[in-house]
Coordinates of C-alpha atoms in Angstrom, one line a residue:
M1 CA -14.8 17.0 -1.4
T2 CA -12.5 20.0 -2.1
V3 CA -9.1 19.2 -2.9
F4 CA -6.0 21.6 -2.4
E5 CA -2.7 21.8 -3.7
G6 CA -0.2 24.2 -3.8
A7 CA 1.0 26.0 -7.8
F8 CA 4.4 26.9 -9.0
T9 CA 3.6 30.0 -10.4
D10 CA 2.0 31.6 -7.6
V11 CA 4.8 33.8 -7.2
E12 CA 3.1 37.5 -7.0
G13 CA 4.1 39.2 -3.8
L14 CA 6.0 35.8 -2.3
R15 CA 8.8 36.3 -0.2
L16 CA 11.4 33.4 0.7
G17 CA 14.1 33.1 3.0
I18 CA 17.1 31.0 2.0
V19 CA 19.7 30.1 5.1
I20 CA 23.0 28.7 3.7
G21 CA 25.4 26.9 5.3
R22 CA 29.0 28.0 4.2
F23 CA 31.1 24.9 5.3
N24 CA 31.3 22.2 2.1
D25 CA 30.8 25.3 0.2
L26 CA 31.6 23.6 -3.3
I27 CA 28.3 21.5 -2.6
V28 CA 26.2 23.8 -1.3
G29 CA 26.9 26.6 -3.8
K30 CA 25.7 24.5 -6.3
L31 CA 22.4 23.8 -4.5
L32 CA 21.9 27.2 -4.3
D33 CA 22.5 28.0 -8.0
G34 CA 19.8 25.1 -8.7
C35 CA 17.7 26.7 -6.6
Q36 CA 17.8 29.9 -7.6
D37 CA 17.6 28.7 -11.2
A38 CA 14.3 26.8 -10.3
L39 CA 12.9 29.9 -8.7
K40 CA 14.1 32.2 -11.7
R41 CA 11.9 29.6 -14.0
H42 CA 9.1 29.7 -12.3
G43 CA 8.8 33.9 -11.8
V44 CA 10.4 34.7 -8.9
N45 CA 12.8 37.7 -8.8
V46 CA 15.9 36.4 -7.1
D47 CA 17.1 40.2 -6.3
T48 CA 13.9 41.5 -4.6
Q49 CA 11.6 38.4 -3.4
V50 CA 14.7 36.6 -1.6
D51 CA 16.7 37.0 1.7
Y52 CA 19.9 35.6 1.4
F53 CA 21.6 34.6 5.2
W54 CA 25.0 32.9 5.4
V55 CA 26.0 30.9 8.4
P56 CA 29.3 28.6 8.9
G57 CA 27.6 25.5 8.8
S58 CA 24.3 23.3 8.9
F59 CA 24.2 23.3 12.4
E60 CA 23.8 26.7 12.7
I61 CA 20.8 26.9 10.4
P62 CA 18.0 25.7 12.7
V63 CA 18.4 28.7 15.1
V64 CA 18.6 31.4 12.2
V65 CA 15.6 29.7 10.6
H66 CA 13.4 29.8 13.7
Q67 CA 14.1 33.3 14.4
L68 CA 13.3 34.1 10.5
A69 CA 10.0 32.1 10.6
Q70 CA 8.9 34.1 14.0
T71 CA 8.9 37.2 12.1
Q72 CA 6.5 35.9 9.9
R73 CA 7.7 37.7 7.0
Y74 CA 8.7 34.9 5.2
D75 CA 5.7 32.7 2.9
A76 CA 8.4 29.7 2.7
L77 CA 12.1 29.4 4.3
I78 CA 14.7 26.9 2.4
C79 CA 17.8 25.9 4.6
L80 CA 20.4 24.5 2.1
G81 CA 23.8 23.0 3.9
A82 CA 25.5 19.5 3.0
V83 CA 26.8 17.1 6.3
I84 CA 29.0 14.4 5.1
R85 CA 29.7 11.7 6.5
G86 CA 33.6 11.1 8.3
D87 CA 35.3 8.9 10.3
T88 CA 33.6 9.9 13.6
P89 CA 30.2 10.1 15.2
H90 CA 29.9 14.1 14.6
F91 CA 28.1 13.3 11.1
D92 CA 25.2 11.5 13.0
Y93 CA 24.9 14.3 16.1
V94 CA 25.2 17.2 13.4
A95 CA 22.6 15.8 11.2
A96 CA 20.0 14.6 14.0
E97 CA 20.3 17.9 15.4
V98 CA 19.8 19.9 12.2
A99 CA 16.7 17.7 11.0
K100 CA 15.1 18.0 14.7
G101 CA 15.5 21.8 14.5
I102 CA 14.5 22.6 10.8
A103 CA 11.4 20.5 11.7
A104 CA 10.3 22.4 14.7
T105 CA 10.3 25.6 13.0
G106 CA 7.9 24.4 10.9
F107 CA 5.7 23.0 13.4
Q108 CA 6.0 26.0 15.9
T109 CA 5.6 28.8 13.6
G110 CA 3.2 27.2 10.8
V111 CA 6.0 28.6 8.2
P112 CA 6.9 26.2 5.4
V113 CA 10.6 25.2 6.3
V114 CA 12.1 23.3 3.5
F115 CA 14.5 20.6 4.5
G116 CA 17.7 21.1 2.0
I117 CA 20.2 19.9 4.1
L118 CA 22.5 17.0 1.7
T119 CA 23.4 13.9 4.5
T120 CA 26.0 11.9 2.7
D121 CA 28.0 9.2 3.3
N122 CA 31.0 10.7 1.1
L123 CA 31.8 13.5 -1.1
Q124 CA 31.0 11.8 -4.4
Q125 CA 27.1 11.3 -3.4
A126 CA 27.4 14.9 -2.6
I127 CA 28.6 16.3 -5.8
E128 CA 25.8 13.8 -7.5
R129 CA 23.6 15.4 -5.5
A130 CA 24.2 19.1 -6.1
G131 CA 24.4 18.7 -10.3
V132 CA 26.5 16.1 -11.7
K133 CA 23.4 13.9 -11.6
S134 CA 20.8 15.9 -10.4
N135 CA 20.5 19.4 -8.8
K136 CA 18.8 19.0 -5.4
G137 CA 18.5 23.0 -4.8
W138 CA 16.0 22.7 -7.9
E139 CA 13.8 20.2 -5.7
Y140 CA 14.2 22.4 -2.8
A141 CA 13.1 25.4 -4.4
M142 CA 10.2 23.6 -6.1
N143 CA 9.1 22.0 -2.8
A144 CA 8.9 26.1 -1.1
L145 CA 7.1 27.4 -3.9
E146 CA 4.4 24.7 -3.5
M147 CA 4.4 24.9 0.1
A148 CA 4.2 28.7 0.1
S149 CA 1.3 28.5 -2.5
L150 CA -0.7 25.7 -0.3
M151 CA -0.2 27.1 3.0
R152 CA -1.9 30.6 1.4
Q153 CA -4.7 28.6 0.6
V154 CA -5.1 27.1 4.1
R155 CA -4.8 30.2 5.8
S156 CA -7.8 31.4 3.7
L157 CA -9.8 28.7 5.4
R158 CA -9.2 30.1 8.9
S159 CA -12.2 31.6 10.4
P160 CA -12.6 35.3 11.3
Y161 CA -12.9 34.9 14.6
A162 CA -10.0 32.7 15.2
P163 CA -6.9 34.5 16.2
S164 CA -3.9 34.2 13.6
L165 CA -0.7 36.0 12.5
P166 CA -0.6 38.4 9.7
R167 CA 0.1 37.4 6.4
V168 CA 3.4 39.0 4.5
A169 CA 1.4 40.8 2.2
D170 CA -0.7 42.3 5.1
L171 CA 2.7 43.6 6.7
P172 CA 3.6 47.2 6.7
E173 CA 5.9 48.4 4.0
S174 CA 8.6 49.3 6.8
R175 CA 8.8 45.6 7.9
A176 CA 8.5 43.8 4.8

């Protein structure tokens, strides 16, 4: 039996994209800080190996992350946002559609997409998850590293006769 697992130190040549919703920026900024800290501590140069894409809010994240995944430029994509419940059903619609859109991107493109969208009942819960008790941004970065590493292994299993998308490392420099 062969066991495949992602590693957290296989970062050479790794390309990551982070799509960040500005709405609830107090929370999202802390998630981004935690995410960058984890990436740095695991050897990723957050200035040269990571691209950042800012969108108005969480609802806009799926369309951008889908377009990015289709480029096949990235080994993994991280979505960061915060949807906090209010007094109207708006939360339910936004949270559900964001989750569906992000999940669909991973299924349709084969690119690991990390769901880093906090969906909380109140601001206090969001604050706790963005740094008071722990920083989920750190976990989202770790998930991206593990999945990027694992998918590199999975792609290496493909038959040479099966059609496949190019790996990031194989793209011409002008596209990478």
